[in-house]
mmCIF file of the N, C-alpha and C atoms, coordinates in Angstrom:
data_MODEL
# 
_entry.id   MODEL 
# 
loop_
_atom_site.group_PDB 
_atom_site.id 
_atom_site.type_symbol 
_atom_site.label_atom_id 
_atom_site.label_alt_id 
_atom_site.label_comp_id 
_atom_site.label_asym_id 
_atom_site.label_entity_id 
_atom_site.label_seq_id 
_atom_site.pdbx_PDB_ins_code 
_atom_site.Cartn_x 
_atom_site.Cartn_y 
_atom_site.Cartn_z 
_atom_site.occupancy 
_atom_site.B_iso_or_equiv 
_atom_site.pdbx_formal_charge 
_atom_site.auth_seq_id 
_atom_site.auth_comp_id 
_atom_site.auth_asym_id 
_atom_site.auth_atom_id 
_atom_site.pdbx_PDB_model_num 
ATOM 1   N N  . ALA A 1 1  ? 103.890 175.768 74.511 1.00 0.00 ? 1  ALA A N  1 
ATOM 2   C CA . ALA A 1 1  ? 103.300 177.063 74.236 1.00 0.00 ? 1  ALA A CA 1 
ATOM 3   C C  . ALA A 1 1  ? 104.021 177.744 73.064 1.00 0.00 ? 1  ALA A C  1 
ATOM 4   N N  . GLU A 1 2  ? 105.352 177.583 73.010 1.00 0.00 ? 2  GLU A N  1 
ATOM 5   C CA . GLU A 1 2  ? 106.106 178.209 71.922 1.00 0.00 ? 2  GLU A CA 1 
ATOM 6   C C  . GLU A 1 2  ? 105.748 177.584 70.579 1.00 0.00 ? 2  GLU A C  1 
ATOM 7   N N  . LEU A 1 3  ? 105.614 176.287 70.526 1.00 0.00 ? 3  LEU A N  1 
ATOM 8   C CA . LEU A 1 3  ? 105.243 175.623 69.282 1.00 0.00 ? 3  LEU A CA 1 
ATOM 9   C C  . LEU A 1 3  ? 103.832 176.031 68.863 1.00 0.00 ? 3  LEU A C  1 
ATOM 10  N N  . ALA A 1 4  ? 102.921 176.111 69.805 1.00 0.00 ? 4  ALA A N  1 
ATOM 11  C CA . ALA A 1 4  ? 101.562 176.567 69.499 1.00 0.00 ? 4  ALA A CA 1 
ATOM 12  C C  . ALA A 1 4  ? 101.595 177.982 68.935 1.00 0.00 ? 4  ALA A C  1 
ATOM 13  N N  . ARG A 1 5  ? 102.428 178.834 69.490 1.00 0.00 ? 5  ARG A N  1 
ATOM 14  C CA . ARG A 1 5  ? 102.537 180.201 68.987 1.00 0.00 ? 5  ARG A CA 1 
ATOM 15  C C  . ARG A 1 5  ? 103.039 180.203 67.544 1.00 0.00 ? 5  ARG A C  1 
ATOM 16  N N  . LEU A 1 6  ? 104.062 179.408 67.268 1.00 0.00 ? 6  LEU A N  1 
ATOM 17  C CA . LEU A 1 6  ? 104.616 179.350 65.920 1.00 0.00 ? 6  LEU A CA 1 
ATOM 18  C C  . LEU A 1 6  ? 103.614 178.815 64.904 1.00 0.00 ? 6  LEU A C  1 
ATOM 19  N N  . LEU A 1 7  ? 102.770 177.905 65.342 1.00 0.00 ? 7  LEU A N  1 
ATOM 20  C CA . LEU A 1 7  ? 101.783 177.296 64.448 1.00 0.00 ? 7  LEU A CA 1 
ATOM 21  C C  . LEU A 1 7  ? 100.455 178.036 64.445 1.00 0.00 ? 7  LEU A C  1 
ATOM 22  N N  . ASP A 1 8  ? 100.385 179.111 65.200 1.00 0.00 ? 8  ASP A N  1 
ATOM 23  C CA . ASP A 1 8  ? 99.142  179.864 65.363 1.00 0.00 ? 8  ASP A CA 1 
ATOM 24  C C  . ASP A 1 8  ? 98.020  178.931 65.821 1.00 0.00 ? 8  ASP A C  1 
ATOM 25  N N  . ALA A 1 9  ? 98.345  178.095 66.786 1.00 0.00 ? 9  ALA A N  1 
ATOM 26  C CA . ALA A 1 9  ? 97.415  177.120 67.341 1.00 0.00 ? 9  ALA A CA 1 
ATOM 27  C C  . ALA A 1 9  ? 97.099  177.506 68.783 1.00 0.00 ? 9  ALA A C  1 
ATOM 28  N N  . PRO A 1 10 ? 96.049  176.938 69.339 1.00 0.00 ? 10 PRO A N  1 
ATOM 29  C CA . PRO A 1 10 ? 95.738  177.229 70.743 1.00 0.00 ? 10 PRO A CA 1 
ATOM 30  C C  . PRO A 1 10 ? 96.850  176.721 71.661 1.00 0.00 ? 10 PRO A C  1 
ATOM 31  N N  . SER A 1 11 ? 97.067  177.412 72.748 1.00 0.00 ? 11 SER A N  1 
ATOM 32  C CA . SER A 1 11 ? 98.058  176.976 73.728 1.00 0.00 ? 11 SER A CA 1 
ATOM 33  C C  . SER A 1 11 ? 97.618  175.655 74.338 1.00 0.00 ? 11 SER A C  1 
ATOM 34  N N  . PRO A 1 12 ? 98.576  174.831 74.725 1.00 0.00 ? 12 PRO A N  1 
ATOM 35  C CA . PRO A 1 12 ? 98.202  173.547 75.337 1.00 0.00 ? 12 PRO A CA 1 
ATOM 36  C C  . PRO A 1 12 ? 97.521  173.768 76.676 1.00 0.00 ? 12 PRO A C  1 
ATOM 37  N N  . ARG A 1 13 ? 96.623  172.860 77.003 1.00 0.00 ? 13 ARG A N  1 
ATOM 38  C CA . ARG A 1 13 ? 95.957  172.899 78.304 1.00 0.00 ? 13 ARG A CA 1 
ATOM 39  C C  . ARG A 1 13 ? 96.344  171.644 79.043 1.00 0.00 ? 13 ARG A C  1 
ATOM 40  N N  . PHE A 1 14 ? 96.676  171.800 80.293 1.00 0.00 ? 14 PHE A N  1 
ATOM 41  C CA . PHE A 1 14 ? 97.102  170.671 81.107 1.00 0.00 ? 14 PHE A CA 1 
ATOM 42  C C  . PHE A 1 14 ? 96.067  170.408 82.180 1.00 0.00 ? 14 PHE A C  1 
ATOM 43  N N  . VAL A 1 15 ? 95.784  169.145 82.405 1.00 0.00 ? 15 VAL A N  1 
ATOM 44  C CA . VAL A 1 15 ? 94.800  168.733 83.401 1.00 0.00 ? 15 VAL A CA 1 
ATOM 45  C C  . VAL A 1 15 ? 95.551  168.154 84.592 1.00 0.00 ? 15 VAL A C  1 
ATOM 46  N N  . GLU A 1 16 ? 95.210  168.617 85.779 1.00 0.00 ? 16 GLU A N  1 
ATOM 47  C CA . GLU A 1 16 ? 95.830  168.099 86.999 1.00 0.00 ? 16 GLU A CA 1 
ATOM 48  C C  . GLU A 1 16 ? 95.420  166.644 87.193 1.00 0.00 ? 16 GLU A C  1 
ATOM 49  N N  . PRO A 1 17 ? 96.382  165.762 87.470 1.00 0.00 ? 17 PRO A N  1 
ATOM 50  C CA . PRO A 1 17 ? 96.023  164.360 87.718 1.00 0.00 ? 17 PRO A CA 1 
ATOM 51  C C  . PRO A 1 17 ? 95.336  164.209 89.072 1.00 0.00 ? 17 PRO A C  1 
ATOM 52  N N  . ALA A 1 18 ? 94.623  163.120 89.237 1.00 0.00 ? 18 ALA A N  1 
ATOM 53  C CA . ALA A 1 18 ? 93.971  162.827 90.522 1.00 0.00 ? 18 ALA A CA 1 
ATOM 54  C C  . ALA A 1 18 ? 95.039  162.771 91.607 1.00 0.00 ? 18 ALA A C  1 
ATOM 55  N N  . ALA A 1 19 ? 94.729  163.286 92.771 1.00 0.00 ? 19 ALA A N  1 
ATOM 56  C CA . ALA A 1 19 ? 95.701  163.444 93.854 1.00 0.00 ? 19 ALA A CA 1 
ATOM 57  C C  . ALA A 1 19 ? 96.377  162.133 94.264 1.00 0.00 ? 19 ALA A C  1 
ATOM 58  N N  . ALA A 1 20 ? 95.674  161.026 94.213 1.00 0.00 ? 20 ALA A N  1 
ATOM 59  C CA . ALA A 1 20 ? 96.238  159.755 94.671 1.00 0.00 ? 20 ALA A CA 1 
ATOM 60  C C  . ALA A 1 20 ? 96.909  158.959 93.551 1.00 0.00 ? 20 ALA A C  1 
ATOM 61  N N  . SER A 1 21 ? 96.940  159.493 92.363 1.00 0.00 ? 21 SER A N  1 
ATOM 62  C CA . SER A 1 21 ? 97.470  158.736 91.228 1.00 0.00 ? 21 SER A CA 1 
ATOM 63  C C  . SER A 1 21 ? 99.001  158.810 91.147 1.00 0.00 ? 21 SER A C  1 
ATOM 64  N N  . PRO A 1 22 ? 99.619  157.808 90.500 1.00 0.00 ? 22 PRO A N  1 
ATOM 65  C CA . PRO A 1 22 ? 101.071 157.858 90.292 1.00 0.00 ? 22 PRO A CA 1 
ATOM 66  C C  . PRO A 1 22 ? 101.491 159.091 89.473 1.00 0.00 ? 22 PRO A C  1 
ATOM 67  N N  . ALA A 1 23 ? 100.632 159.517 88.576 1.00 0.00 ? 23 ALA A N  1 
ATOM 68  C CA . ALA A 1 23 ? 100.939 160.700 87.773 1.00 0.00 ? 23 ALA A CA 1 
ATOM 69  C C  . ALA A 1 23 ? 101.086 161.938 88.657 1.00 0.00 ? 23 ALA A C  1 
ATOM 70  N N  . ALA A 1 24 ? 100.285 162.032 89.714 1.00 0.00 ? 24 ALA A N  1 
ATOM 71  C CA . ALA A 1 24 ? 100.381 163.173 90.629 1.00 0.00 ? 24 ALA A CA 1 
ATOM 72  C C  . ALA A 1 24 ? 101.718 163.158 91.366 1.00 0.00 ? 24 ALA A C  1 
ATOM 73  N N  . LEU A 1 25 ? 102.182 161.983 91.731 1.00 0.00 ? 25 LEU A N  1 
ATOM 74  C CA . LEU A 1 25 ? 103.478 161.888 92.403 1.00 0.00 ? 25 LEU A CA 1 
ATOM 75  C C  . LEU A 1 25 ? 104.607 162.324 91.466 1.00 0.00 ? 25 LEU A C  1 
ATOM 76  N N  . ARG A 1 26 ? 104.556 161.888 90.214 1.00 0.00 ? 26 ARG A N  1 
ATOM 77  C CA . ARG A 1 26 ? 105.574 162.289 89.236 1.00 0.00 ? 26 ARG A CA 1 
ATOM 78  C C  . ARG A 1 26 ? 105.508 163.784 88.965 1.00 0.00 ? 26 ARG A C  1 
ATOM 79  N N  . ALA A 1 27 ? 104.303 164.324 88.896 1.00 0.00 ? 27 ALA A N  1 
ATOM 80  C CA . ALA A 1 27 ? 104.135 165.745 88.589 1.00 0.00 ? 27 ALA A CA 1 
ATOM 81  C C  . ALA A 1 27 ? 104.736 166.624 89.681 1.00 0.00 ? 27 ALA A C  1 
ATOM 82  N N  . GLY A 1 28 ? 104.752 166.124 90.911 1.00 0.00 ? 28 GLY A N  1 
ATOM 83  C CA . GLY A 1 28 ? 105.287 166.900 92.017 1.00 0.00 ? 28 GLY A CA 1 
ATOM 84  C C  . GLY A 1 28 ? 106.789 166.803 92.180 1.00 0.00 ? 28 GLY A C  1 
ATOM 85  N N  . ALA A 1 29 ? 107.421 165.912 91.430 1.00 0.00 ? 29 ALA A N  1 
ATOM 86  C CA . ALA A 1 29 ? 108.867 165.711 91.560 1.00 0.00 ? 29 ALA A CA 1 
ATOM 87  C C  . ALA A 1 29 ? 109.634 166.771 90.771 1.00 0.00 ? 29 ALA A C  1 
ATOM 88  N N  . ASP A 1 30 ? 110.803 167.126 91.257 1.00 0.00 ? 30 ASP A N  1 
ATOM 89  C CA . ASP A 1 30 ? 111.653 168.096 90.572 1.00 0.00 ? 30 ASP A CA 1 
ATOM 90  C C  . ASP A 1 30 ? 112.539 167.347 89.580 1.00 0.00 ? 30 ASP A C  1 
ATOM 91  N N  . LYS A 1 31 ? 112.375 167.609 88.297 1.00 0.00 ? 31 LYS A N  1 
ATOM 92  C CA . LYS A 1 31 ? 113.109 166.889 87.257 1.00 0.00 ? 31 LYS A CA 1 
ATOM 93  C C  . LYS A 1 31 ? 114.217 167.727 86.641 1.00 0.00 ? 31 LYS A C  1 
ATOM 94  N N  . ARG A 1 32 ? 114.529 168.852 87.223 1.00 0.00 ? 32 ARG A N  1 
ATOM 95  C CA . ARG A 1 32 ? 115.545 169.732 86.643 1.00 0.00 ? 32 ARG A CA 1 
ATOM 96  C C  . ARG A 1 32 ? 116.935 169.123 86.769 1.00 0.00 ? 32 ARG A C  1 
ATOM 97  N N  . ILE A 1 33 ? 117.715 169.302 85.723 1.00 0.00 ? 33 ILE A N  1 
ATOM 98  C CA . ILE A 1 33 ? 119.095 168.845 85.723 1.00 0.00 ? 33 ILE A CA 1 
ATOM 99  C C  . ILE A 1 33 ? 119.976 169.974 85.198 1.00 0.00 ? 33 ILE A C  1 
ATOM 100 N N  . SER A 1 34 ? 121.245 169.859 85.443 1.00 0.00 ? 34 SER A N  1 
ATOM 101 C CA . SER A 1 34 ? 122.193 170.861 84.959 1.00 0.00 ? 34 SER A CA 1 
ATOM 102 C C  . SER A 1 34 ? 122.948 170.295 83.765 1.00 0.00 ? 34 SER A C  1 
ATOM 103 N N  . ASN A 1 35 ? 123.199 171.140 82.765 1.00 0.00 ? 35 ASN A N  1 
ATOM 104 C CA . ASN A 1 35 ? 123.982 170.708 81.615 1.00 0.00 ? 35 ASN A CA 1 
ATOM 105 C C  . ASN A 1 35 ? 125.441 171.157 81.738 1.00 0.00 ? 35 ASN A C  1 
ATOM 106 N N  . ALA A 1 36 ? 125.844 171.603 82.914 1.00 0.00 ? 36 ALA A N  1 
ATOM 107 C CA . ALA A 1 36 ? 127.203 172.129 83.106 1.00 0.00 ? 36 ALA A CA 1 
ATOM 108 C C  . ALA A 1 36 ? 128.269 171.092 82.769 1.00 0.00 ? 36 ALA A C  1 
ATOM 109 N N  . ARG A 1 37 ? 128.061 169.854 83.183 1.00 0.00 ? 37 ARG A N  1 
ATOM 110 C CA . ARG A 1 37 ? 129.063 168.821 82.897 1.00 0.00 ? 37 ARG A CA 1 
ATOM 111 C C  . ARG A 1 37 ? 129.131 168.535 81.396 1.00 0.00 ? 37 ARG A C  1 
ATOM 112 N N  . LEU A 1 38 ? 127.993 168.463 80.747 1.00 0.00 ? 38 LEU A N  1 
ATOM 113 C CA . LEU A 1 38 ? 127.962 168.261 79.297 1.00 0.00 ? 38 LEU A CA 1 
ATOM 114 C C  . LEU A 1 38 ? 128.739 169.359 78.585 1.00 0.00 ? 38 LEU A C  1 
ATOM 115 N N  . VAL A 1 39 ? 128.443 170.588 78.919 1.00 0.00 ? 39 VAL A N  1 
ATOM 116 C CA . VAL A 1 39 ? 129.113 171.727 78.283 1.00 0.00 ? 39 VAL A CA 1 
ATOM 117 C C  . VAL A 1 39 ? 130.609 171.716 78.583 1.00 0.00 ? 39 VAL A C  1 
ATOM 118 N N  . ARG A 1 40 ? 130.969 171.403 79.822 1.00 0.00 ? 40 ARG A N  1 
ATOM 119 C CA . ARG A 1 40 ? 132.373 171.403 80.224 1.00 0.00 ? 40 ARG A CA 1 
ATOM 120 C C  . ARG A 1 40 ? 133.159 170.266 79.562 1.00 0.00 ? 40 ARG A C  1 
ATOM 121 N N  . GLU A 1 41 ? 132.608 169.060 79.566 1.00 0.00 ? 41 GLU A N  1 
ATOM 122 C CA . GLU A 1 41 ? 133.358 167.896 79.101 1.00 0.00 ? 41 GLU A CA 1 
ATOM 123 C C  . GLU A 1 41 ? 133.214 167.609 77.610 1.00 0.00 ? 41 GLU A C  1 
ATOM 124 N N  . VAL A 1 42 ? 132.078 167.849 77.060 1.00 0.00 ? 42 VAL A N  1 
ATOM 125 C CA . VAL A 1 42 ? 131.842 167.521 75.656 1.00 0.00 ? 42 VAL A CA 1 
ATOM 126 C C  . VAL A 1 42 ? 132.012 168.748 74.769 1.00 0.00 ? 42 VAL A C  1 
ATOM 127 N N  . ALA A 1 43 ? 131.712 169.907 75.318 1.00 0.00 ? 43 ALA A N  1 
ATOM 128 C CA . ALA A 1 43 ? 131.804 171.187 74.602 1.00 0.00 ? 43 ALA A CA 1 
ATOM 129 C C  . ALA A 1 43 ? 131.116 171.137 73.241 1.00 0.00 ? 43 ALA A C  1 
ATOM 130 N N  . PRO A 1 44 ? 129.807 170.805 73.240 1.00 0.00 ? 44 PRO A N  1 
ATOM 131 C CA . PRO A 1 44 ? 129.106 170.713 71.964 1.00 0.00 ? 44 PRO A CA 1 
ATOM 132 C C  . PRO A 1 44 ? 128.929 172.088 71.308 1.00 0.00 ? 44 PRO A C  1 
ATOM 133 N N  . THR A 1 45 ? 128.800 172.068 70.013 1.00 0.00 ? 45 THR A N  1 
ATOM 134 C CA . THR A 1 45 ? 128.458 173.276 69.273 1.00 0.00 ? 45 THR A CA 1 
ATOM 135 C C  . THR A 1 45 ? 126.994 173.135 68.880 1.00 0.00 ? 45 THR A C  1 
ATOM 136 N N  . PHE A 1 46 ? 126.170 173.982 69.415 1.00 0.00 ? 46 PHE A N  1 
ATOM 137 C CA . PHE A 1 46 ? 124.743 173.896 69.160 1.00 0.00 ? 46 PHE A CA 1 
ATOM 138 C C  . PHE A 1 46 ? 124.393 174.628 67.867 1.00 0.00 ? 46 PHE A C  1 
ATOM 139 N N  . ALA A 1 47 ? 123.427 174.089 67.129 1.00 0.00 ? 47 ALA A N  1 
ATOM 140 C CA . ALA A 1 47 ? 123.014 174.685 65.865 1.00 0.00 ? 47 ALA A CA 1 
ATOM 141 C C  . ALA A 1 47 ? 122.210 175.967 66.076 1.00 0.00 ? 47 ALA A C  1 
ATOM 142 N N  . TYR A 1 48 ? 121.536 176.074 67.199 1.00 0.00 ? 48 TYR A N  1 
ATOM 143 C CA . TYR A 1 48 ? 120.684 177.235 67.483 1.00 0.00 ? 48 TYR A CA 1 
ATOM 144 C C  . TYR A 1 48 ? 120.960 177.726 68.898 1.00 0.00 ? 48 TYR A C  1 
ATOM 145 N N  . PRO A 1 49 ? 120.864 179.022 69.116 1.00 0.00 ? 49 PRO A N  1 
ATOM 146 C CA . PRO A 1 49 ? 121.155 179.559 70.445 1.00 0.00 ? 49 PRO A CA 1 
ATOM 147 C C  . PRO A 1 49 ? 120.139 179.168 71.523 1.00 0.00 ? 49 PRO A C  1 
ATOM 148 N N  . SER A 1 50 ? 118.900 178.866 71.131 1.00 0.00 ? 50 SER A N  1 
ATOM 149 C CA . SER A 1 50 ? 117.894 178.447 72.104 1.00 0.00 ? 50 SER A CA 1 
ATOM 150 C C  . SER A 1 50 ? 116.876 177.545 71.423 1.00 0.00 ? 50 SER A C  1 
ATOM 151 N N  . PHE A 1 51 ? 116.006 176.940 72.235 1.00 0.00 ? 51 PHE A N  1 
ATOM 152 C CA . PHE A 1 51 ? 114.982 176.069 71.674 1.00 0.00 ? 51 PHE A CA 1 
ATOM 153 C C  . PHE A 1 51 ? 114.029 176.840 70.778 1.00 0.00 ? 51 PHE A C  1 
ATOM 154 N N  . ARG A 1 52 ? 113.831 178.118 71.047 1.00 0.00 ? 52 ARG A N  1 
ATOM 155 C CA . ARG A 1 52 ? 112.908 178.912 70.225 1.00 0.00 ? 52 ARG A CA 1 
ATOM 156 C C  . ARG A 1 52 ? 113.372 178.981 68.778 1.00 0.00 ? 52 ARG A C  1 
ATOM 157 N N  . GLU A 1 53 ? 114.648 179.260 68.566 1.00 0.00 ? 53 GLU A N  1 
ATOM 158 C CA . GLU A 1 53 ? 115.180 179.326 67.206 1.00 0.00 ? 53 GLU A CA 1 
ATOM 159 C C  . GLU A 1 53 ? 115.142 177.948 66.548 1.00 0.00 ? 53 GLU A C  1 
ATOM 160 N N  . GLY A 1 54 ? 115.437 176.903 67.314 1.00 0.00 ? 54 GLY A N  1 
ATOM 161 C CA . GLY A 1 54 ? 115.385 175.548 66.785 1.00 0.00 ? 54 GLY A CA 1 
ATOM 162 C C  . GLY A 1 54 ? 113.978 175.155 66.348 1.00 0.00 ? 54 GLY A C  1 
ATOM 163 N N  . LEU A 1 55 ? 112.988 175.438 67.196 1.00 0.00 ? 55 LEU A N  1 
ATOM 164 C CA . LEU A 1 55 ? 111.608 175.145 66.827 1.00 0.00 ? 55 LEU A CA 1 
ATOM 165 C C  . LEU A 1 55 ? 111.184 175.932 65.591 1.00 0.00 ? 55 LEU A C  1 
ATOM 166 N N  . ALA A 1 56 ? 111.558 177.200 65.530 1.00 0.00 ? 56 ALA A N  1 
ATOM 167 C CA . ALA A 1 56 ? 111.203 178.023 64.373 1.00 0.00 ? 56 ALA A CA 1 
ATOM 168 C C  . ALA A 1 56 ? 111.805 177.439 63.096 1.00 0.00 ? 56 ALA A C  1 
ATOM 169 N N  . ALA A 1 57 ? 113.031 176.947 63.163 1.00 0.00 ? 57 ALA A N  1 
ATOM 170 C CA . ALA A 1 57 ? 113.679 176.344 61.998 1.00 0.00 ? 57 ALA A CA 1 
ATOM 171 C C  . ALA A 1 57 ? 112.951 175.061 61.577 1.00 0.00 ? 57 ALA A C  1 
ATOM 172 N N  . ILE A 1 58 ? 112.539 174.246 62.538 1.00 0.00 ? 58 ILE A N  1 
ATOM 173 C CA . ILE A 1 58 ? 111.808 173.016 62.230 1.00 0.00 ? 58 ILE A CA 1 
ATOM 174 C C  . ILE A 1 58 ? 110.483 173.345 61.551 1.00 0.00 ? 58 ILE A C  1 
ATOM 175 N N  . VAL A 1 59 ? 109.745 174.295 62.110 1.00 0.00 ? 59 VAL A N  1 
ATOM 176 C CA . VAL A 1 59 ? 108.451 174.677 61.537 1.00 0.00 ? 59 VAL A CA 1 
ATOM 177 C C  . VAL A 1 59 ? 108.640 175.225 60.127 1.00 0.00 ? 59 VAL A C  1 
ATOM 178 N N  . ALA A 1 60 ? 109.647 176.059 59.930 1.00 0.00 ? 60 ALA A N  1 
ATOM 179 C CA . ALA A 1 60 ? 109.904 176.620 58.602 1.00 0.00 ? 60 ALA A CA 1 
ATOM 180 C C  . ALA A 1 60 ? 110.251 175.520 57.608 1.00 0.00 ? 60 ALA A C  1 
ATOM 181 N N  . GLN A 1 61 ? 111.092 174.577 58.004 1.00 0.00 ? 61 GLN A N  1 
ATOM 182 C CA . GLN A 1 61 ? 111.488 173.476 57.122 1.00 0.00 ? 61 GLN A CA 1 
ATOM 183 C C  . GLN A 1 61 ? 110.286 172.611 56.766 1.00 0.00 ? 61 GLN A C  1 
ATOM 184 N N  . LYS A 1 62 ? 109.478 172.280 57.766 1.00 0.00 ? 62 LYS A N  1 
ATOM 185 C CA . LYS A 1 62 ? 108.304 171.439 57.516 1.00 0.00 ? 62 LYS A CA 1 
ATOM 186 C C  . LYS A 1 62 ? 107.302 172.166 56.631 1.00 0.00 ? 62 LYS A C  1 
ATOM 187 N N  . SER A 1 63 ? 107.161 173.479 56.770 1.00 0.00 ? 63 SER A N  1 
ATOM 188 C CA . SER A 1 63 ? 106.199 174.219 55.942 1.00 0.00 ? 63 SER A CA 1 
ATOM 189 C C  . SER A 1 63 ? 106.649 174.269 54.483 1.00 0.00 ? 63 SER A C  1 
ATOM 190 N N  . ARG A 1 64 ? 107.967 174.079 54.248 1.00 0.00 ? 64 ARG A N  1 
ATOM 191 C CA . ARG A 1 64 ? 108.472 174.015 52.884 1.00 0.00 ? 64 ARG A CA 1 
ATOM 192 C C  . ARG A 1 64 ? 108.450 172.603 52.338 1.00 0.00 ? 64 ARG A C  1 
ATOM 193 N N  . GLY A 1 65 ? 107.930 171.658 53.158 1.00 0.00 ? 65 GLY A N  1 
ATOM 194 C CA . GLY A 1 65 ? 107.806 170.274 52.732 1.00 0.00 ? 65 GLY A CA 1 
ATOM 195 C C  . GLY A 1 65 ? 109.056 169.445 52.920 1.00 0.00 ? 65 GLY A C  1 
ATOM 196 N N  . GLY A 1 66 ? 110.012 169.956 53.650 1.00 0.00 ? 66 GLY A N  1 
ATOM 197 C CA . GLY A 1 66 ? 111.266 169.212 53.867 1.00 0.00 ? 66 GLY A CA 1 
ATOM 198 C C  . GLY A 1 66 ? 111.238 168.410 55.137 1.00 0.00 ? 66 GLY A C  1 
ATOM 199 N N  . THR A 1 67 ? 112.298 167.656 55.337 1.00 0.00 ? 67 THR A N  1 
ATOM 200 C CA . THR A 1 67 ? 112.468 166.896 56.566 1.00 0.00 ? 67 THR A CA 1 
ATOM 201 C C  . THR A 1 67 ? 113.225 167.785 57.549 1.00 0.00 ? 67 THR A C  1 
ATOM 202 N N  . ALA A 1 68 ? 112.713 167.895 58.758 1.00 0.00 ? 68 ALA A N  1 
ATOM 203 C CA . ALA A 1 68 ? 113.267 168.818 59.739 1.00 0.00 ? 68 ALA A CA 1 
ATOM 204 C C  . ALA A 1 68 ? 114.441 168.240 60.488 1.00 0.00 ? 68 ALA A C  1 
ATOM 205 N N  . TYR A 1 69 ? 114.770 166.993 60.292 1.00 0.00 ? 69 TYR A N  1 
ATOM 206 C CA . TYR A 1 69 ? 115.867 166.394 61.045 1.00 0.00 ? 69 TYR A CA 1 
ATOM 207 C C  . TYR A 1 69 ? 116.815 165.677 60.142 1.00 0.00 ? 69 TYR A C  1 
# 
């Protein structure tokens, strides 16, 4: 949704998978993880404070014709 907003594009639409499908089982699973160990042990320095600023930088770079990575 954030990328769509930055690009002035329609928000993504998601379709519910069929109830008996493997996709439905995956969709119901909790995939959340904690980055506490990463932050504690690796102590990375992030280029942007959040994904929003990072996405905005990528979109700005690409609109200037550059490589975003």
